[in-house]
XYZ file of C-alpha atoms in Angstrom:
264
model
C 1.486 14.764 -3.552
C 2.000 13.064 -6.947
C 0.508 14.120 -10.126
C -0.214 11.568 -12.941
C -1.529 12.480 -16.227
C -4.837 13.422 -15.004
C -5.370 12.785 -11.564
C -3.334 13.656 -8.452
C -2.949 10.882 -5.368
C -1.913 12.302 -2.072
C -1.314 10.226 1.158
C -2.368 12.066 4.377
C -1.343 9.871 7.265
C -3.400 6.953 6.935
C -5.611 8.263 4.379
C -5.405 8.689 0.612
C -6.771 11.817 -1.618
C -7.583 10.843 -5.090
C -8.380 13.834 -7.267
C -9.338 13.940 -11.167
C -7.678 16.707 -12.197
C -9.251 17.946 -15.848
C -10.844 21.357 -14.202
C -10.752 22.947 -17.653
C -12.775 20.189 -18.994
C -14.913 19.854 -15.536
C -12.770 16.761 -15.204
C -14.350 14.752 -18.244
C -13.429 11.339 -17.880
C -10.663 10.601 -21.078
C -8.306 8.015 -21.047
C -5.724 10.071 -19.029
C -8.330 10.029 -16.102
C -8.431 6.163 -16.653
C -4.804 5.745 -16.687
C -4.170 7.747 -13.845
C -7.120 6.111 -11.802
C -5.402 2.593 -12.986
C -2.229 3.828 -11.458
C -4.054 5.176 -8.357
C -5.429 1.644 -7.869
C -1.626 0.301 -7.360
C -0.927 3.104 -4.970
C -4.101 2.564 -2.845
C -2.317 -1.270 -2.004
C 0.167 0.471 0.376
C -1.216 -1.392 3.874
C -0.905 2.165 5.663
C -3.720 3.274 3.959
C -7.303 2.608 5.467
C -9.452 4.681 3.384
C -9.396 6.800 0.099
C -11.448 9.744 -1.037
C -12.496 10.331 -4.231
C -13.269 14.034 -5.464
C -12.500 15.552 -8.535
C -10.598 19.523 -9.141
C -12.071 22.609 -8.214
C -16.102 23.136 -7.556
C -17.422 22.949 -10.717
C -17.523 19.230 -11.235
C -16.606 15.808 -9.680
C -16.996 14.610 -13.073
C -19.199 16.011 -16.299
C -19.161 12.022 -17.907
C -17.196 11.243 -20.741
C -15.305 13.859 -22.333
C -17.512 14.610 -25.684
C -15.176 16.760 -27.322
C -12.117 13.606 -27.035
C -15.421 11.642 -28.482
C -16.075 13.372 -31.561
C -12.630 14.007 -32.666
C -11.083 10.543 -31.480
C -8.343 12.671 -29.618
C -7.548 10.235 -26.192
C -10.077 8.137 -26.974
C -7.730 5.037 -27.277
C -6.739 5.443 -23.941
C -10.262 4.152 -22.900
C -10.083 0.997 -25.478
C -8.170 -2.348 -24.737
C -4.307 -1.957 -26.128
C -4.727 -4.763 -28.194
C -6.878 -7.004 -30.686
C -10.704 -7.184 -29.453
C -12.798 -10.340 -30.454
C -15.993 -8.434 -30.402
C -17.799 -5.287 -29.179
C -18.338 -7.022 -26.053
C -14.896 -6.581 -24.570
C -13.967 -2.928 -24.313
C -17.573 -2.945 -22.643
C -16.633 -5.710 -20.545
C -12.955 -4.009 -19.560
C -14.437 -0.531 -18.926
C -16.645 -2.224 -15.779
C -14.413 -4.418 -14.675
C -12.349 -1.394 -14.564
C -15.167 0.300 -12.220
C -15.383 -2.723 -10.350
C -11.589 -2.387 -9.013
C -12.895 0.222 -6.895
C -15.698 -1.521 -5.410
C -13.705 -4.251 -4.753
C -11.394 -2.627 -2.557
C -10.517 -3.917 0.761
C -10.907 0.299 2.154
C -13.928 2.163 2.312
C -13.796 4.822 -0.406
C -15.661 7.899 0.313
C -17.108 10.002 -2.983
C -16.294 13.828 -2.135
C -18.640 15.363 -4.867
C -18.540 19.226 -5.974
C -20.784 19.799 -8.786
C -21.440 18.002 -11.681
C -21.617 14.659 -11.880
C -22.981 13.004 -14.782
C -22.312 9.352 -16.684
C -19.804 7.834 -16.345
C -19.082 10.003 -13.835
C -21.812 9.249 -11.664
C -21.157 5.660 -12.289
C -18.109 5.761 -10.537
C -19.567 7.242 -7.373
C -21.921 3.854 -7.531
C -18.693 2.115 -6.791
C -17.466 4.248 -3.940
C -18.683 2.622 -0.183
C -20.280 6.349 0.409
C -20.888 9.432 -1.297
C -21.355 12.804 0.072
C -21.649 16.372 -1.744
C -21.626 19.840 -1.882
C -25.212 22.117 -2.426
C -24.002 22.552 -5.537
C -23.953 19.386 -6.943
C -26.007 18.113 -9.931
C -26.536 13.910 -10.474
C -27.285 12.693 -14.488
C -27.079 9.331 -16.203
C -27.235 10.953 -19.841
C -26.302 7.767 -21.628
C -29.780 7.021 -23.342
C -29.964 10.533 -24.858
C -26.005 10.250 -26.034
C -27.062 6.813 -28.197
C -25.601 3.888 -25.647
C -26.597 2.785 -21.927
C -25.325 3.404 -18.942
C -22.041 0.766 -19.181
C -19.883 0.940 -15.966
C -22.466 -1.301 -13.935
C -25.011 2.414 -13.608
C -27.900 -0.201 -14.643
C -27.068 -2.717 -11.821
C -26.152 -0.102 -8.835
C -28.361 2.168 -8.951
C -31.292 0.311 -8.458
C -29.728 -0.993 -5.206
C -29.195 1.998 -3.978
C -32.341 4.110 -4.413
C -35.047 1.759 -5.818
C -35.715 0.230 -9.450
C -38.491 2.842 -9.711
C -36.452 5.705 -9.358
C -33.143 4.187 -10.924
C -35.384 3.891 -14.329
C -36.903 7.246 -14.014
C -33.623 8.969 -14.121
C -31.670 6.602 -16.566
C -34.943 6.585 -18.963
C -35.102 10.347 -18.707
C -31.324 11.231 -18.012
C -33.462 13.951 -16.403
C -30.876 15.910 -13.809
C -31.174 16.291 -10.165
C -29.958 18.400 -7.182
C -28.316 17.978 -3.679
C -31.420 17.615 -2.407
C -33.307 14.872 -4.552
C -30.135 12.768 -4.372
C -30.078 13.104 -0.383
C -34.218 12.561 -0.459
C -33.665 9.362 -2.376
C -30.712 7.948 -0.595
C -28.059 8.273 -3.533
C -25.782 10.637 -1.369
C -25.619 10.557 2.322
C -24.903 13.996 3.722
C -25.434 17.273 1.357
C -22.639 20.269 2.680
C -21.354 24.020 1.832
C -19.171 23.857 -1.154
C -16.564 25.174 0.737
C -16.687 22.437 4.179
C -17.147 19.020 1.731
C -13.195 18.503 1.829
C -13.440 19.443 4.968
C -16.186 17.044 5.776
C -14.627 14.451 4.179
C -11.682 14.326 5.658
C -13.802 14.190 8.951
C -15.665 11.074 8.129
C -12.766 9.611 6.397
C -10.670 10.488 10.030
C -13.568 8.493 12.048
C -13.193 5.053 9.638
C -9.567 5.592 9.810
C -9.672 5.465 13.636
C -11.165 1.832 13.372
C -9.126 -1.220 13.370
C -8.231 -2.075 10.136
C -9.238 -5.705 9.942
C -12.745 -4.863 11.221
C -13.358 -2.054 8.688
C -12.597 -4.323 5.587
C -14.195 -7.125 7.292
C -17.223 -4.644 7.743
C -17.169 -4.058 4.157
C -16.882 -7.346 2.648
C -20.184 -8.439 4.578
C -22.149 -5.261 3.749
C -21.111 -5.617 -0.194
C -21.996 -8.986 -0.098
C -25.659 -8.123 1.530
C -26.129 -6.517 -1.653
C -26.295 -9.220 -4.018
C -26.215 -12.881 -2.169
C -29.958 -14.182 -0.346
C -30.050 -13.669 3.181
C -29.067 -16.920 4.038
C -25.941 -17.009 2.559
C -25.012 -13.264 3.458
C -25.653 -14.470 6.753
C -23.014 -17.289 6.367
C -20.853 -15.076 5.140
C -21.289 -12.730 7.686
C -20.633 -15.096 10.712
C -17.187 -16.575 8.738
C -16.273 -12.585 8.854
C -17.112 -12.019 12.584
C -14.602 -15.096 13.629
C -12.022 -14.579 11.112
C -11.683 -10.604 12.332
C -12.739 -10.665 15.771
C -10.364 -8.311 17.882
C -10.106 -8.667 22.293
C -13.699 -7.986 23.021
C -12.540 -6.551 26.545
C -10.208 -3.774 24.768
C -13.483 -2.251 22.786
C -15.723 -2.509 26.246
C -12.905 -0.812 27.895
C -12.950 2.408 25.486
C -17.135 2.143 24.954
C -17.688 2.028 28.964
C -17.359 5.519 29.169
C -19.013 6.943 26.161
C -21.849 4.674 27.425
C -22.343 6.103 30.979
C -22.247 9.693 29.252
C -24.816 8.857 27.193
């Protein structure tokens, strides 16, 4: 395990832990988190690795949002502003989600691991992971509205597609905070767990997409991503390109299924 600034990266096997490691500030995102996370991105190219989890320092939080105290005295701030000249207020905006987008982008499934809070831009970056899960104790805000700005990591364009544009402008509207449960009842998590099994859990799920070949689970993931924002047509094109272009020996996979089936 490697610690950087403020988040750790640890490589088990074929699977990488990504940790945000502020516990004393319930892992506020500051630009140490974003630097580290940067650096995490480089590490998550090593071709071993087939999928990443995301989870943030003890059970308190995943991530509280952006650290308000670094806010209102200026103290790291700079570490989430470009590092040189802007040309308008549009570009830090524009780096900060393209930054988000990285993760989204990935060729692995990334699994969200989240224990506790997890608010703004916090939350945010769970829209980019492929799935989230979380402990019972979990709570799920999108403050931004009530702090003077709106939600600015893509929270206004992913949300919706995952639980509804009803629902998505109830809780960015109201920044109004919600349990394990609601998130699970409206489809923004995908299993609720014990505090104490998530990693546990995690590591589980992660194991299973591990398991699958490589080419077939980022194959897999390119179509889905793409399902969320081309027509059907075209997803559908893009789809059948992916089947071709990744198909493995079709009589390997029978071989290993045959049984499972006649058990079943």
């Amino acid at each position: 395990m490697t610690q950087n600034n403020a988040v750790l990266f640890q490589k088990e096997g074929n699977m990488a832990i990504i940790t945000l490691n502020r516990p004393e500030s319930m892992n506020a995102f500051s630009g140490s988190i974003r630097r580290g996370l940067g650096e995490a991105l480089n590490k998550l190219t090593d071709p071993e690795i087939r999928v990443a989890i995301l989870t943030g320092a003890g059970d308190r939080a995943f991530c509280a949002g952006i650290d308000l105290k670094m806010v209102t005295t200026g103290k790291d701030i700079e570490g989430l502003m470009p590092d040189h000249p802007i040309r308008s207020d549009l570009e830090p905006v524009q780096q900060i989600s393209a930054f988000y987008g990285q993760f989204e982008s990935l060729p692995i499934p990334v699994i969200a691991a989240i224990n506790g809070y997890c608010f703004g831009m916090g939350m945010q970056l769970t829209l980019v992971c492929d799935i989230r899960i979380c402990s019972e104790n979990a709570v799920f805000s999108m403050p931004e509205l009530q702090l003077g700005t709106l939600p600015d990591c893509g929270g206004t364009q992913r949300l919706p597609r995952l639980v509804g544009i009803g629902k998505a402008k109830e809780l960015i509207y109201t920044g109004r905070r919600i349990d394990a449960a609601e998130a699970l009842r409206i489809g923004l998590v995908q299993h609720v767990y014990p505090k104490d099994k998530l990693m546990e859990e995690a590591m589980k799920l992660a194991s299973e997409i591990a398991n699958a070949n490589p080419a077939l689970s980022q194959g897999a993931k390119r179509v889905l991503n793409a399902a969320m924002s081309y027509p059907l047509e075209m997803g559908m094109h893009y789809e059948n390109i992916n089947v071709i272009t990744t198909r493995q020996d079709l009589r390997k996979g029978a071989v290993v299924l045959l049984p499972k089936a006649k058990q079943a």
